[in-house]
Every structure is written in C-alpha cells, then in structure tokens.
Short mmCIF file of C-alpha atoms in Angstrom, two decimals:
data_model
loop_
_atom_site.label_atom_id
_atom_site.label_comp_id
_atom_site.label_asym_id
_atom_site.label_seq_id
_atom_site.Cartn_x
_atom_site.Cartn_y
_atom_site.Cartn_z
CA UNK R 1 -15.71 10.77 -13.34
CA UNK R 2 -17.45 7.46 -13.88
CA UNK R 3 -19.56 8.89 -16.59
CA UNK R 4 -16.54 10.65 -18.12
CA UNK R 5 -14.80 7.25 -18.52
CA UNK R 6 -17.84 5.72 -20.25
CA UNK R 7 -18.54 8.60 -22.68
CA UNK R 8 -15.40 10.67 -23.18
CA UNK R 9 -13.55 10.16 -26.61
CA UNK R 10 -10.18 8.61 -26.01
CA UNK R 11 -7.28 10.91 -26.52
CA UNK R 12 -5.18 10.91 -29.77
CA UNK R 13 -1.87 8.97 -29.86
CA UNK R 14 1.32 10.93 -28.99
CA UNK R 15 4.88 10.03 -29.79
CA UNK R 16 6.96 11.54 -26.94
CA UNK R 17 6.89 12.06 -23.24
CA UNK R 18 6.85 15.82 -23.77
CA UNK R 19 3.70 15.59 -25.91
CA UNK R 20 2.21 13.33 -23.28
CA UNK R 21 2.85 15.83 -20.53
CA UNK R 22 1.26 18.61 -22.69
CA UNK R 23 -1.70 16.25 -23.13
CA UNK R 24 -2.00 15.43 -19.47
CA UNK R 25 -2.01 19.14 -18.47
CA UNK R 26 -4.88 19.86 -20.81
CA UNK R 27 -7.05 16.99 -19.30
CA UNK R 28 -5.93 17.62 -15.75
CA UNK R 29 -7.03 21.25 -15.90
CA UNK R 30 -10.71 19.89 -16.08
CA UNK R 31 -10.50 18.23 -12.73
CA UNK R 32 -10.21 19.61 -9.12
CA UNK R 33 -8.76 16.63 -7.35
CA UNK R 34 -5.39 15.01 -8.30
CA UNK R 35 -6.75 11.48 -8.15
CA UNK R 36 -9.49 12.37 -10.69
CA UNK R 37 -6.80 14.09 -12.89
CA UNK R 38 -4.73 10.90 -12.67
CA UNK R 39 -7.55 8.76 -13.89
CA UNK R 40 -8.54 11.14 -16.77
CA UNK R 41 -4.86 11.38 -17.62
CA UNK R 42 -4.57 7.72 -17.79
CA UNK R 43 -7.58 7.40 -19.90
CA UNK R 44 -6.25 10.01 -22.32
CA UNK R 45 -2.82 8.05 -22.53
CA UNK R 46 -2.32 5.67 -25.45
CA UNK R 47 0.20 3.48 -23.43
CA UNK R 48 0.79 2.39 -19.84
CA UNK R 49 3.99 4.53 -19.61
CA UNK R 50 2.25 7.76 -20.33
CA UNK R 51 -0.53 6.82 -17.85
CA UNK R 52 2.31 6.44 -15.30
CA UNK R 53 3.38 9.94 -16.16
CA UNK R 54 -0.05 11.21 -15.24
CA UNK R 55 -0.33 9.23 -11.98
CA UNK R 56 3.24 10.27 -10.82
CA UNK R 57 2.75 13.95 -11.54
CA UNK R 58 -0.76 14.04 -9.74
CA UNK R 59 0.72 12.07 -6.77
CA UNK R 60 3.25 15.10 -6.47
CA UNK R 61 0.38 17.62 -6.58
CA UNK R 62 -1.45 15.68 -3.82
CA UNK R 63 1.66 15.91 -1.81
CA UNK R 64 2.52 19.49 -2.61
CA UNK R 65 -0.67 21.23 -3.94
CA UNK R 66 1.20 24.51 -4.31
CA UNK R 67 3.19 23.14 -7.30
CA UNK R 68 2.64 25.04 -10.48
CA UNK R 69 0.47 23.05 -12.91
CA UNK R 70 2.75 23.88 -15.93
CA UNK R 71 5.91 22.37 -14.32
CA UNK R 72 6.74 18.65 -14.52
CA UNK R 73 8.31 17.68 -11.06
CA UNK R 74 10.31 14.72 -10.08
CA UNK R 75 11.37 13.06 -6.67
CA UNK R 76 15.09 12.88 -6.39
CA UNK R 77 15.81 10.64 -3.62
CA UNK R 78 17.71 7.48 -4.55
CA UNK R 79 21.41 7.35 -4.30
CA UNK R 80 24.10 4.66 -4.71
CA UNK R 81 23.09 3.02 -1.37
CA UNK R 82 19.34 3.24 -2.04
CA UNK R 83 16.62 5.56 -0.80
CA UNK R 84 16.52 4.40 2.86
CA UNK R 85 17.03 7.40 5.19
CA UNK R 86 20.28 6.04 6.33
CA UNK R 87 21.50 5.85 2.72
CA UNK R 88 20.99 9.49 1.92
CA UNK R 89 24.41 11.23 1.56
CA UNK R 90 23.44 14.29 -0.51
CA UNK R 91 23.96 17.29 1.75
CA UNK R 92 21.77 20.30 2.38
CA UNK R 93 23.58 23.37 3.84
CA UNK R 94 21.82 26.49 5.16
CA UNK R 95 23.88 29.55 5.64
CA UNK R 96 22.93 33.21 5.87
CA UNK R 97 19.29 32.63 4.85
CA UNK R 98 20.34 30.63 1.73
CA UNK R 99 20.38 26.88 1.09
CA UNK R 100 22.51 24.78 -1.28
CA UNK R 101 22.69 21.12 -2.06
CA UNK R 102 25.65 18.97 -2.87
CA UNK R 103 25.69 15.30 -3.89
CA UNK R 104 24.48 12.75 -6.50
CA UNK R 105 21.13 11.19 -7.00
CA UNK R 106 21.60 8.01 -9.09
CA UNK R 107 17.95 7.37 -10.29
CA UNK R 108 15.46 10.14 -10.69
CA UNK R 109 12.35 9.19 -12.63
CA UNK R 110 11.37 11.80 -15.21
CA UNK R 111 14.52 13.66 -14.34
CA UNK R 112 15.13 14.97 -17.83
CA UNK R 113 11.46 16.14 -18.23
CA UNK R 114 11.22 17.85 -14.85
CA UNK R 115 11.61 21.56 -14.28
CA UNK R 116 11.64 21.10 -10.49
CA UNK R 117 13.05 18.41 -8.26
CA UNK R 118 11.90 17.48 -4.99
CA UNK R 119 15.23 16.61 -3.36
CA UNK R 120 15.57 14.74 -0.10
CA UNK R 121 18.97 15.53 1.48
CA UNK R 122 20.89 15.18 4.84
CA UNK R 123 21.07 18.27 7.07
CA UNK R 124 23.23 16.43 9.55
CA UNK R 125 23.30 13.70 12.15
CA UNK R 126 21.11 13.75 15.39
CA UNK R 127 22.56 12.88 18.79
CA UNK R 128 21.14 9.27 18.40
CA UNK R 129 23.01 8.91 15.09
CA UNK R 130 19.85 9.27 13.00
CA UNK R 131 20.26 11.05 9.57
CA UNK R 132 18.42 14.30 9.70
CA UNK R 133 16.57 14.61 6.40
CA UNK R 134 15.00 17.66 4.85
CA UNK R 135 13.12 18.12 1.65
CA UNK R 136 13.84 20.99 -0.90
CA UNK R 137 12.74 22.16 -4.30
CA UNK R 138 15.49 22.63 -6.76
CA UNK R 139 15.12 24.05 -10.37
CA UNK R 140 16.65 21.79 -12.90
CA UNK R 141 17.84 24.93 -14.86
CA UNK R 142 19.58 26.26 -11.81
CA UNK R 143 23.38 26.55 -11.78
CA UNK R 144 25.13 23.51 -10.30
CA UNK R 145 22.37 21.11 -11.44
CA UNK R 146 23.50 18.45 -13.95
CA UNK R 147 20.87 15.97 -15.31
CA UNK R 148 22.22 12.94 -17.33
CA UNK R 149 19.79 10.49 -18.94
CA UNK R 150 20.00 6.94 -18.10
CA UNK R 151 19.65 4.06 -20.69
CA UNK R 152 15.86 3.39 -21.25
CA UNK R 153 14.20 0.79 -19.05
CA UNK R 154 13.19 -2.41 -20.50
CA UNK R 155 9.46 -1.59 -19.59
CA UNK R 156 7.76 1.74 -20.23
CA UNK R 157 10.84 2.86 -22.03
CA UNK R 158 9.20 6.12 -22.95
CA UNK R 159 9.70 7.40 -19.35
CA UNK R 160 13.06 8.81 -18.93
CA UNK R 161 15.28 8.27 -15.75
CA UNK R 162 18.40 10.11 -14.91
CA UNK R 163 21.13 10.63 -12.66
CA UNK R 164 21.40 14.21 -11.08
CA UNK R 165 24.48 15.82 -9.57
CA UNK R 166 24.26 18.97 -7.50
CA UNK R 167 27.18 21.20 -6.80
CA UNK R 168 26.28 24.11 -4.58
CA UNK R 169 22.77 24.12 -6.25
CA UNK R 170 20.46 26.59 -4.81
CA UNK R 171 17.43 25.19 -3.06
CA UNK R 172 14.17 26.13 -1.33
CA UNK R 173 13.91 24.19 1.80
CA UNK R 174 10.43 22.80 2.71
CA UNK R 175 9.24 22.75 6.38
CA UNK R 176 9.12 19.42 8.12
CA UNK R 177 11.05 16.23 8.09
CA UNK R 178 12.27 15.00 4.64
CA UNK R 179 11.33 11.35 5.30
CA UNK R 180 8.23 11.33 7.49
CA UNK R 181 6.50 14.43 5.81
CA UNK R 182 7.67 13.85 2.23
CA UNK R 183 9.30 10.63 1.06
CA UNK R 184 7.45 8.19 3.14
CA UNK R 185 3.82 9.53 2.36
CA UNK R 186 4.71 9.98 -1.19
CA UNK R 187 5.38 6.29 -1.70
CA UNK R 188 1.79 5.57 -0.78
CA UNK R 189 0.30 8.47 -2.56
CA UNK R 190 2.28 7.48 -5.66
CA UNK R 191 0.89 3.88 -5.43
CA UNK R 192 -2.69 5.24 -5.33
CA UNK R 193 -2.36 7.71 -8.20
CA UNK R 194 -0.37 5.45 -10.45
CA UNK R 195 -3.02 2.72 -9.97
CA UNK R 196 -5.74 5.35 -10.61
CA UNK R 197 -4.11 6.23 -13.98
CA UNK R 198 -3.42 2.63 -14.89
CA UNK R 199 -7.24 1.95 -14.35
CA UNK R 200 -8.17 4.86 -16.47
CA UNK R 201 -5.89 3.50 -19.29
CA UNK R 202 -7.49 0.03 -18.94
CA UNK R 203 -10.91 1.56 -19.33
CA UNK R 204 -9.71 3.15 -22.57
CA UNK R 205 -8.35 -0.16 -23.84
CA UNK R 206 -11.63 -1.99 -22.77
CA UNK R 207 -13.68 0.58 -24.73
CA UNK R 208 -11.51 0.56 -27.77
CA UNK R 209 -11.39 -3.17 -27.81
CA UNK R 210 -15.17 -3.68 -27.34
CA UNK R 211 -14.58 -5.82 -24.26
CA UNK R 212 -17.75 -7.20 -22.58
CA UNK R 213 -19.63 -4.75 -20.38
CA UNK R 214 -18.83 -6.79 -17.15
CA UNK R 215 -15.29 -5.93 -17.73
CA UNK R 216 -16.03 -2.15 -17.68
CA UNK R 217 -18.05 -2.67 -14.65
CA UNK R 218 -15.23 -4.40 -12.82
CA UNK R 219 -12.80 -1.63 -13.84
CA UNK R 220 -15.24 1.20 -12.80
CA UNK R 221 -15.75 -0.51 -9.45
CA UNK R 222 -11.95 -0.42 -9.00
CA UNK R 223 -11.85 3.28 -9.93
CA UNK R 224 -14.53 4.04 -7.40
CA UNK R 225 -12.57 2.05 -4.70
CA UNK R 226 -9.36 4.06 -5.55
CA UNK R 227 -11.24 7.36 -5.31
CA UNK R 228 -12.63 6.33 -1.90
CA UNK R 229 -9.23 5.80 -0.23
CA UNK R 230 -8.33 8.16 2.67
CA UNK R 231 -5.68 10.19 0.86
CA UNK R 232 -5.77 12.92 3.51
CA UNK R 233 -4.02 10.50 5.82
CA UNK R 234 -1.69 8.33 3.72
CA UNK R 235 0.00 7.07 6.86
CA UNK R 236 -3.20 5.58 8.14
CA UNK R 237 -3.04 1.87 8.82
CA UNK R 238 -6.70 1.47 7.57
CA UNK R 239 -5.74 3.36 4.32
CA UNK R 240 -2.86 0.82 3.74
CA UNK R 241 -5.01 -2.14 4.37
CA UNK R 242 -7.71 -0.87 2.00
CA UNK R 243 -5.09 -0.08 -0.68
CA UNK R 244 -3.67 -3.63 -0.16
CA UNK R 245 -7.15 -4.97 -0.98
CA UNK R 246 -7.61 -2.83 -4.07
CA UNK R 247 -4.21 -3.90 -5.47
CA UNK R 248 -5.07 -7.52 -4.79
CA UNK R 249 -8.44 -7.07 -6.62
CA UNK R 250 -6.60 -5.32 -9.37
CA UNK R 251 -4.24 -8.24 -9.88
CA UNK R 252 -7.17 -10.56 -10.02
CA UNK R 253 -9.02 -8.54 -12.70
CA UNK R 254 -5.76 -8.21 -14.64
CA UNK R 255 -5.28 -11.95 -14.71
CA UNK R 256 -9.03 -12.40 -15.88
CA UNK R 257 -8.34 -9.98 -18.74
CA UNK R 258 -5.55 -12.11 -20.15
CA UNK R 259 -7.60 -13.88 -22.81
CA UNK R 260 -9.19 -10.67 -23.97
CA UNK R 261 -6.00 -9.14 -25.11
CA UNK R 262 -6.07 -11.19 -28.29
CA UNK R 263 -8.93 -8.74 -29.33
CA UNK R 264 -7.15 -5.60 -28.54
CA UNK R 265 -4.96 -3.60 -30.96
CA UNK R 266 -1.69 -5.60 -31.61
CA UNK R 267 0.54 -2.61 -30.72
CA UNK R 268 -1.47 -2.03 -27.47
CA UNK R 269 -1.26 -5.61 -26.58
CA UNK R 270 2.60 -5.84 -27.23
CA UNK R 271 3.15 -2.80 -25.11
CA UNK R 272 1.11 -4.23 -22.33
CA UNK R 273 3.13 -7.33 -22.29
CA UNK R 274 6.42 -5.24 -22.21
CA UNK R 275 5.14 -2.81 -19.61
CA UNK R 276 3.31 -5.04 -17.03
CA UNK R 277 6.44 -5.36 -14.86
CA UNK R 278 5.86 -1.69 -14.04
CA UNK R 279 3.45 -2.83 -11.32
CA UNK R 280 5.94 -5.03 -9.68
CA UNK R 281 8.58 -2.39 -9.09
CA UNK R 282 7.42 -1.37 -5.69
CA UNK R 283 5.69 -4.53 -4.75
CA UNK R 284 8.05 -5.72 -1.91
CA UNK R 285 7.98 -2.29 -0.23
CA UNK R 286 4.26 -2.13 -0.57
CA UNK R 287 3.94 -5.54 1.00
CA UNK R 288 6.10 -4.40 3.95
CA UNK R 289 4.04 -1.35 4.39
CA UNK R 290 0.84 -3.46 4.43
CA UNK R 291 2.33 -5.94 7.02
CA UNK R 292 3.19 -2.96 9.12
CA UNK R 293 -0.32 -1.49 8.85
CA UNK R 294 -1.85 -4.84 10.03
CA UNK R 295 0.44 -4.86 13.10
CA UNK R 296 -0.45 -1.21 13.86
CA UNK R 297 -4.06 -2.17 14.35
CA UNK R 298 -3.32 -5.34 16.36
CA UNK R 299 -3.55 -8.05 13.82
CA UNK R 300 -1.03 -10.82 13.56
CA UNK R 301 -0.19 -10.93 9.85
CA UNK R 302 0.63 -14.56 9.88
CA UNK R 303 -3.08 -15.41 10.88
CA UNK R 304 -4.88 -13.08 8.45
CA UNK R 305 -4.83 -15.59 5.45
#
C-alpha cells in the first residue's frame, strides 16, 4: 500500500457521486482489506467528499463483509430525536417468518445512492424500559421505501443525504443487538476508514502539488498507523486510545500543511477550505468515546494532559 501511494498515477477527475462510486469499486477490487480499499479509494478521489464515500463504504464492508461489492450501502439510524438508542422510534415487526419496518429516518448519508440500507429499529421495550434494537437490511427499491433527498450540505455537497420513510417495508433481520453489535462499533469503524481515505486523498494532493518529501513521509506514517489499528476489536479501549492519538497527530499535520495549500491547484484548495468541517462532525462523540476508553483502563482522564 505504501509503495502504491507513492507510485500509482492519481485517478481521473469525476463529476458525480455515481461516477465516484464506480471509480471506487474499480480501485477497491484490487485490495483484500477494507482499510486498504479505503486508502486507495481516497487516493483515487479528486476531492474530499468522494474520499469520504470510499471510507464510508469500506467501513460498512468491514462491519458486514458479506455485503455485495457492487451495491452502495448506507446506515439509516438517525431520527427526529437523534440516533441515541432511546431515540429510535422506527419499528421492526416480525410475524410468520417475515419482517417489516415502519417509521422515518430523518438523515441518511448516501441514501439516494444506496441500493441497501442498514436500518436500526426498535423491536420493543425490555422489562427494564430499555429500547430493544435490531438491525436489518432493506432494499431501497423495495415496496414501502421512500427516499427523499435533503438540500446539499455546506461542506462536501457532492455527498447526498436523505430522509427515508418505511411503510411495511420488507426487511432481512441481522442477528445480534442493533446497537452494541452494529451501530456502536460502526461509529468507530467509520472514523478509521474515513480517516484512512482522507489520508489517501492528501497523499494525492501532496504528490500533485509537489509538496516536500517530509510531508509525504508524515502522511505515510499516519497511513501506517491507521492500518495498524486493531479493527477486529473496535470496542477495545486500547484501540480507541490509539485512534485518539492518530486523530491528534492528523490534526497537527493538517495545521502544518496550511502554508503549502497556496501551491496546490486552486480548485482543490477551495474545496479543501469548504470541506474541512467534515472532520469535526463526529468530534464531540469521538471525544466522549476516548474519555470512556481511558476510564475503562483505569486512567483518570483529568490527569492525562
């Protein structure tokens, strides 16, 4: 992978998320691991939004290796009250060997591109009042599924978001708990793969802009760090602490790169300034997970500075 990033010709520009997805599939087919496919997909992308697409899709394949390579997939969890387990009101009903879903998801990233949705829904309430969550796969072309695009976001506007309404939509229920086995680990896996793809894209920018060799060294060191994270155990406290360190180093490197952007292609520079907020969208939740990880291994987070 590291040699690939230094020698592979960058991919050609594309003008739509559909073309970006086709390009990602062609590149990803060359790699066995989702994290490597994310890095290579990011390197092939001509903008950060399309790098995000690569990272997001490969995160889902890390979570569910059985997903078909040709189908774009999206997580559909967020509702009017958010994505916390207690806020899920969409209902999964199982009867006579069949499952259906009813409800509305207010914000599904890549919803209009996806052929399949990983839907987190409530299967009832436990005796202790806890919302029982299950995960299910739903085809977007299935009867009872209505996908409505939302206005473009101010950053990475090429990536579509949608509301999705389910009316007795047929579903394939996945084994396990919808939160602990799917939604919770996906947030960490997504962080890793989107960061991996962003690093691949920054290597592309560095090469196309003829940035100094020490910059490429720093970026490849971060790529190596991301590849070394324990993705087989996304709930591991140590993996979260290490990921926190990688994100901190990534932020430092991004700050150091600021003066070099004046030598980059103006279009790439303008997109970067527009799309940088993408990295902050999950920052608060990521910080909470990091604090929890430190506590889990016996460290007082207030004394680790």
